[in-house]
PDB file of C-alpha atoms and ligand atoms in Angstrom:
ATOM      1  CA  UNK M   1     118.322 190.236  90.657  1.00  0.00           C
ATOM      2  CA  UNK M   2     117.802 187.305  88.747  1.00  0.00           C
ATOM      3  CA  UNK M   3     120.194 184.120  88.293  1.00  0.00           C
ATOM      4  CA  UNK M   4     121.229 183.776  84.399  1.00  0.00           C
ATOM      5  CA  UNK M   5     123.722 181.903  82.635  1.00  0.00           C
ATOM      6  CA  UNK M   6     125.530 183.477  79.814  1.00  0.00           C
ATOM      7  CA  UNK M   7     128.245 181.413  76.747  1.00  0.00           C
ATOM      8  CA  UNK M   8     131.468 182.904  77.041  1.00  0.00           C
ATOM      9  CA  UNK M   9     134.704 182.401  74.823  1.00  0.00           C
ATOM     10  CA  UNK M  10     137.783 182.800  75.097  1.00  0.00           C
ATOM     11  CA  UNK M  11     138.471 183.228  71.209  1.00  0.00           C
ATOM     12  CA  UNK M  12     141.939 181.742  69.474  1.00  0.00           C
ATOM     13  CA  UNK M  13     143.677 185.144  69.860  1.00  0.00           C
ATOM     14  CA  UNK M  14     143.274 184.251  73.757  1.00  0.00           C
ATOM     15  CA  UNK M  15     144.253 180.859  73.660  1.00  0.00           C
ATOM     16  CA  UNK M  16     147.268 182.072  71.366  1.00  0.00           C
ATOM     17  CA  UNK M  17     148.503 184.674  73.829  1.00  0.00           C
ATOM     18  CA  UNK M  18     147.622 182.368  77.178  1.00  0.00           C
ATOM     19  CA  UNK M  19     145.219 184.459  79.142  1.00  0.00           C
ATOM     20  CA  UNK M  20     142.829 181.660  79.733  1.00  0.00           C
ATOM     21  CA  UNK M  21     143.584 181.868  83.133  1.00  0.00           C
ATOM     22  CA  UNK M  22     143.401 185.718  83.311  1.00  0.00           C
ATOM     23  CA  UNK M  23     140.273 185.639  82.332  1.00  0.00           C
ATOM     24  CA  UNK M  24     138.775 183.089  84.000  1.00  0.00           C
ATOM     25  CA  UNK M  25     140.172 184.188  86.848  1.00  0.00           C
ATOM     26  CA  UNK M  26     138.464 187.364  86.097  1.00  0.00           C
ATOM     27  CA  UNK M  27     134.826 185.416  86.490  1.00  0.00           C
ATOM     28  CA  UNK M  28     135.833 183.543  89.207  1.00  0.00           C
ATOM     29  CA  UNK M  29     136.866 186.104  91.538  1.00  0.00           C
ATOM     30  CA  UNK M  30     133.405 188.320  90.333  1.00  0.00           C
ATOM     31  CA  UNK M  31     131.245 185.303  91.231  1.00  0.00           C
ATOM     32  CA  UNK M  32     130.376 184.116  87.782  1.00  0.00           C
ATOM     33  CA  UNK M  33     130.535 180.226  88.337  1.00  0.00           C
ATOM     34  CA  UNK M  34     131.356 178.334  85.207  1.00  0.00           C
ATOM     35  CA  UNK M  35     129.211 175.686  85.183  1.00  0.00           C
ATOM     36  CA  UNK M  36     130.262 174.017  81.928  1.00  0.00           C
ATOM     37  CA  UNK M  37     133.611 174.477  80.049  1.00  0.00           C
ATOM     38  CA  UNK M  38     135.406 172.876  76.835  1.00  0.00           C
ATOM     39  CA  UNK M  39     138.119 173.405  74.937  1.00  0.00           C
ATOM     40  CA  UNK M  40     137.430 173.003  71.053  1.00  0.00           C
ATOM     41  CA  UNK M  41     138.245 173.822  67.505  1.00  0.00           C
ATOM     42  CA  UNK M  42     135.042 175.362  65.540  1.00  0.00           C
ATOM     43  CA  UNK M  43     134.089 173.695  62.191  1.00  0.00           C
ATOM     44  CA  UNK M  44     132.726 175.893  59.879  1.00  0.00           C
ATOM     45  CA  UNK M  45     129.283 174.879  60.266  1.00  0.00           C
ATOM     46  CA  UNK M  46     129.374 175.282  63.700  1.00  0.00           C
ATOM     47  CA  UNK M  47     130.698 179.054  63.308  1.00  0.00           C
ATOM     48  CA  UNK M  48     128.044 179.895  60.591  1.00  0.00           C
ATOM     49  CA  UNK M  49     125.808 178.979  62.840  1.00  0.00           C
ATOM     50  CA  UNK M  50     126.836 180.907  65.702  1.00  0.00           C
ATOM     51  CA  UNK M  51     127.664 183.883  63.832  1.00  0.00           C
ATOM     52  CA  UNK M  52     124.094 183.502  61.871  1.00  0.00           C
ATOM     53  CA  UNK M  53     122.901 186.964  62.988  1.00  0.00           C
ATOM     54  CA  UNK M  54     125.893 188.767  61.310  1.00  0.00           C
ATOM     55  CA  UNK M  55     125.326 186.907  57.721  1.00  0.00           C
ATOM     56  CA  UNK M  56     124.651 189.949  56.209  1.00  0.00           C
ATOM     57  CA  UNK M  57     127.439 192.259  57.891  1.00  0.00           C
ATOM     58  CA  UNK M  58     130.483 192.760  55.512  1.00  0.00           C
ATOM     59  CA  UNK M  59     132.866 191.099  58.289  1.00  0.00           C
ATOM     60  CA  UNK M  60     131.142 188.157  58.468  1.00  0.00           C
ATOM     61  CA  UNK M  61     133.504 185.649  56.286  1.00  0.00           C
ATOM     62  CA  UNK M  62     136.588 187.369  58.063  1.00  0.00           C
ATOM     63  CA  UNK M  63     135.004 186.326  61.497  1.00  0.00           C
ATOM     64  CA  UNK M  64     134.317 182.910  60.724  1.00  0.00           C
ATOM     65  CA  UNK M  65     138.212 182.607  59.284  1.00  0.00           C
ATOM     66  CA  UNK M  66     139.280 183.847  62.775  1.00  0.00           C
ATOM     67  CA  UNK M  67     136.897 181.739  65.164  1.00  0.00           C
ATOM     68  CA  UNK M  68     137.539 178.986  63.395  1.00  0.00           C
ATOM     69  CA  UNK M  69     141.549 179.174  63.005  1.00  0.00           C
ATOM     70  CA  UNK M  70     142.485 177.029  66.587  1.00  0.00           C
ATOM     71  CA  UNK M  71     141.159 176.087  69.925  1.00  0.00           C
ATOM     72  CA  UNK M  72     138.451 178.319  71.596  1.00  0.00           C
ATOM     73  CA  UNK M  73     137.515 177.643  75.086  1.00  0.00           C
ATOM     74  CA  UNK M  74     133.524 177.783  75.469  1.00  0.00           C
ATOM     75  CA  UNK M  75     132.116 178.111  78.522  1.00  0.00           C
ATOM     76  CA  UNK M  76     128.550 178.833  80.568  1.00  0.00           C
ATOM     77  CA  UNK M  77     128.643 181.262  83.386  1.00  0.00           C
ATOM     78  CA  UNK M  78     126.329 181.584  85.820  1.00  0.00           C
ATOM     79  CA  UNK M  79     125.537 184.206  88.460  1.00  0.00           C
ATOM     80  CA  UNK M  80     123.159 186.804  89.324  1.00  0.00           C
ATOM     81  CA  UNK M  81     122.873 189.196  86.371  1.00  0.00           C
ATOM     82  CA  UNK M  82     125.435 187.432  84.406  1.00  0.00           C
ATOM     83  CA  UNK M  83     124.973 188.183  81.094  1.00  0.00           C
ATOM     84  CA  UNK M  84     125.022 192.271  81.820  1.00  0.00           C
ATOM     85  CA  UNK M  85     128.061 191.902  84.189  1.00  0.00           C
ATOM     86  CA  UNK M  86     129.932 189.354  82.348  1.00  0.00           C
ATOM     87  CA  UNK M  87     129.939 192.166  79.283  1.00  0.00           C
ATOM     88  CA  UNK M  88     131.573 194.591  81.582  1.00  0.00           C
ATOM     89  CA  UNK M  89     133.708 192.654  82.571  1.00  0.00           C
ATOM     90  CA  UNK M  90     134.517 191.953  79.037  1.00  0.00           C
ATOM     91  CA  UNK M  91     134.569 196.068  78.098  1.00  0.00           C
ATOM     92  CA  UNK M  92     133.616 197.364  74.881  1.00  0.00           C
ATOM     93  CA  UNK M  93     133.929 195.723  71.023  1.00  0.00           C
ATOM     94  CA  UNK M  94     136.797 197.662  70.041  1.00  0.00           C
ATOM     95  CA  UNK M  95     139.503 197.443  72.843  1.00  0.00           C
ATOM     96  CA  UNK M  96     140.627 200.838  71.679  1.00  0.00           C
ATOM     97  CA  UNK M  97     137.020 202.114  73.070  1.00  0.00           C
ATOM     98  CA  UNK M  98     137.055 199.798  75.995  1.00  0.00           C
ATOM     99  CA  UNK M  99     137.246 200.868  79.749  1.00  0.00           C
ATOM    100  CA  UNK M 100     140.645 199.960  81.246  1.00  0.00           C
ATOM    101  CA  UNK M 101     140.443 197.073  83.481  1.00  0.00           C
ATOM    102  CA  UNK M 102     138.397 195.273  80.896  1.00  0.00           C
ATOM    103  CA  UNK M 103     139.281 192.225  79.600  1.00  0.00           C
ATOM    104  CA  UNK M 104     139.662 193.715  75.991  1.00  0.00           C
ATOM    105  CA  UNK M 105     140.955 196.904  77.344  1.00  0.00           C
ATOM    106  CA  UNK M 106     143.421 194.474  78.671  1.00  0.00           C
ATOM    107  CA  UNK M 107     144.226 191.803  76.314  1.00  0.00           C
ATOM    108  CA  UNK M 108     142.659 192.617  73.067  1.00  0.00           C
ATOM    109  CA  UNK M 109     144.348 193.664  69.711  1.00  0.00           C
ATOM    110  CA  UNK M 110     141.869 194.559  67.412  1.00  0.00           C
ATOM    111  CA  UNK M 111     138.027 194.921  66.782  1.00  0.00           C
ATOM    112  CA  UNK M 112     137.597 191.662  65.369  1.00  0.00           C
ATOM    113  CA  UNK M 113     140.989 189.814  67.646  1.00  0.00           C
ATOM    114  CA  UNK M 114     139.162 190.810  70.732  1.00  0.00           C
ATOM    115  CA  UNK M 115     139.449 187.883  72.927  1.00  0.00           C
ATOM    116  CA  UNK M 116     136.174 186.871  74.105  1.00  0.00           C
ATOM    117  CA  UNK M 117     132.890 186.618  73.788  1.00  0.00           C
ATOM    118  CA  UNK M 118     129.523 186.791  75.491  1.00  0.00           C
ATOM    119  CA  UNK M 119     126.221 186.612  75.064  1.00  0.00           C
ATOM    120  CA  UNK M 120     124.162 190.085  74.784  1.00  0.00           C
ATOM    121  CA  UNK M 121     120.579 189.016  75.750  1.00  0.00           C
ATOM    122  CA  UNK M 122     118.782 185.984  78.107  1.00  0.00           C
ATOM    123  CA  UNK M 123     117.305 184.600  74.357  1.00  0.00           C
ATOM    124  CA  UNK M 124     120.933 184.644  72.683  1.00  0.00           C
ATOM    125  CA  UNK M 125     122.514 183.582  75.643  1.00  0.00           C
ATOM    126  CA  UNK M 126     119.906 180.408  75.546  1.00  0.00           C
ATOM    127  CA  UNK M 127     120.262 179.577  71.668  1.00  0.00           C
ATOM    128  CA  UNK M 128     124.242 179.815  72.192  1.00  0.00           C
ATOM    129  CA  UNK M 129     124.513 177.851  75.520  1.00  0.00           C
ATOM    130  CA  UNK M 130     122.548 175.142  73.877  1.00  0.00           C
ATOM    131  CA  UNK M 131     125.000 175.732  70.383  1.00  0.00           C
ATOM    132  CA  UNK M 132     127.965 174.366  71.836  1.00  0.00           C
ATOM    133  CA  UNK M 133     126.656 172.382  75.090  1.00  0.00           C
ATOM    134  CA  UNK M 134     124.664 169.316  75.475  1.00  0.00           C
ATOM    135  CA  UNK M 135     122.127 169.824  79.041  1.00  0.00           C
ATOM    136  CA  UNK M 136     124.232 166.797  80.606  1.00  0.00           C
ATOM    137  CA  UNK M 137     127.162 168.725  80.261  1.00  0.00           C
ATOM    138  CA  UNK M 138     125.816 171.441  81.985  1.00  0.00           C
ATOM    139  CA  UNK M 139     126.605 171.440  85.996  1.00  0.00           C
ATOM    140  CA  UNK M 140     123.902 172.362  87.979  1.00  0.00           C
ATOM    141  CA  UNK M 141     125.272 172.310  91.357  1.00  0.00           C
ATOM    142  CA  UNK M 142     128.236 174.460  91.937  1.00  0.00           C
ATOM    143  CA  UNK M 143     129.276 175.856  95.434  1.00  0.00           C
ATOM    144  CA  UNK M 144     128.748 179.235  96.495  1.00  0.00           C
TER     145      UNK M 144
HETATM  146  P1  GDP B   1     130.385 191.826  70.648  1.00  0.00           P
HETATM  147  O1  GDP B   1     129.002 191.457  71.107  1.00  0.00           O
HETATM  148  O2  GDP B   1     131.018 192.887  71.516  1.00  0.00           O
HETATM  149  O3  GDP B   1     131.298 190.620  70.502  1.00  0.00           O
HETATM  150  O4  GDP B   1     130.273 192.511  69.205  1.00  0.00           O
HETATM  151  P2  GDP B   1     129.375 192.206  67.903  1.00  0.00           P
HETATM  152  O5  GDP B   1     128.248 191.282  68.243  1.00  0.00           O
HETATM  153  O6  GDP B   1     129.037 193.528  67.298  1.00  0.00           O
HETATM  154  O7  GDP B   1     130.370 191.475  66.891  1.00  0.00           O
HETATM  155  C1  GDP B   1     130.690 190.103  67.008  1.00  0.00           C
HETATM  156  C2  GDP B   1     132.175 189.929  66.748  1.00  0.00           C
HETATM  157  O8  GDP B   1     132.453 190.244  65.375  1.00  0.00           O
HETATM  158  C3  GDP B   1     133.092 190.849  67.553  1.00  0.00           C
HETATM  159  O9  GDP B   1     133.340 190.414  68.861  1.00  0.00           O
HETATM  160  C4  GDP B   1     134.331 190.870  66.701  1.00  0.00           C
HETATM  161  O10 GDP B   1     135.139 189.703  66.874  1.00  0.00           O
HETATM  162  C5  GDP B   1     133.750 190.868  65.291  1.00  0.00           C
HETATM  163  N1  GDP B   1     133.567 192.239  64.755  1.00  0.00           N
HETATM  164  C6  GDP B   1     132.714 193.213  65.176  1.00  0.00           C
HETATM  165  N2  GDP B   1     132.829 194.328  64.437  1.00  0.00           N
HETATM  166  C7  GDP B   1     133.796 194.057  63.513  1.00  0.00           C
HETATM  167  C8  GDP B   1     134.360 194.808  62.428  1.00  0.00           C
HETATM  168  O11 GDP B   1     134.012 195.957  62.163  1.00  0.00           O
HETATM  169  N3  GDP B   1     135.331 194.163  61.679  1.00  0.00           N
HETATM  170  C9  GDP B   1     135.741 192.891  61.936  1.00  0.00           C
HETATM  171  N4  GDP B   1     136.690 192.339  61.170  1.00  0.00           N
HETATM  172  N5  GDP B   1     135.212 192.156  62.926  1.00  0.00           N
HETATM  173  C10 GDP B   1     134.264 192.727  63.716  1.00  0.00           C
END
């Protein structure tokens, strides 16, 4: 199985309701290894720009509102199949269809207040790792 790195927020809702530890917690203990990590408030820009491939979806202005209304924490995980296991770990879009245990299952209000994020593919994951993190801020030496 191949090593990948994946992005991974912890959107405002999560921040708001403290389960930044949960979560991480969460990776940690299922050998994702975050191997770069801030804690910062999205301009609008830099939404729009993450969010670019759901311009054209109806939601899209509501999303940006919510990404963008306090602190996120963005990270990179890495870790043998990471971007595939970090999404189960994260369960399904809408928590009300996601697999208890699951982050979202677990934390999440709503479809769009759904507490994290992660990549869905090694190209996205690429495009948002480099979104958010410069490649000296990117660790590339972390114990096993
Ligand atoms: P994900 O990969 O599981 O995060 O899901 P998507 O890529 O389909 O959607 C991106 C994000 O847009 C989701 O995580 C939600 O925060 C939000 N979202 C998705 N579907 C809806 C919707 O129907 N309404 C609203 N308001 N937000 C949505």
């Amino acid at each position: 199985m191949a090593v990948e790195r994946t992005l991974s927020i912890i959107k405002p809702d999560g921040v708001r309701k403290k389960v930044i530890g949960e979560v991480i917690k969460r990776f940690e203990s299922n050998n994702l290894k975050i191997v770069a990590a801030k804690l910062i408030h999205m301009s609008k820009e830099q939404a729009e720009g993450f969010y670019a491939v759901h311009k054209e979806r109806p939601f899209f202005g509501e999303v940006i509102e919510f990404i963008t209304s306090g602190p996120c924490m963005v990270m990179a995980l890495e870790g043998e199949d990471a971007i595939k296991r970090n999404r189960a770990l994260m369960g399904a879009t809408n928590p009300a269809e996601a697999e208890a245990g699951t982050i979202r299952a677990d934390f999440a209000s709503d479809i769009q207040c759904n507490v994290v994020h992660g990549s869905d593919a090694p190209e996205t994951a690429a495009f948002e790792i480099g979104h958010f993190f410069a490649d000296n801020e990117i660790q590339n030496i972390i114990w096993d």
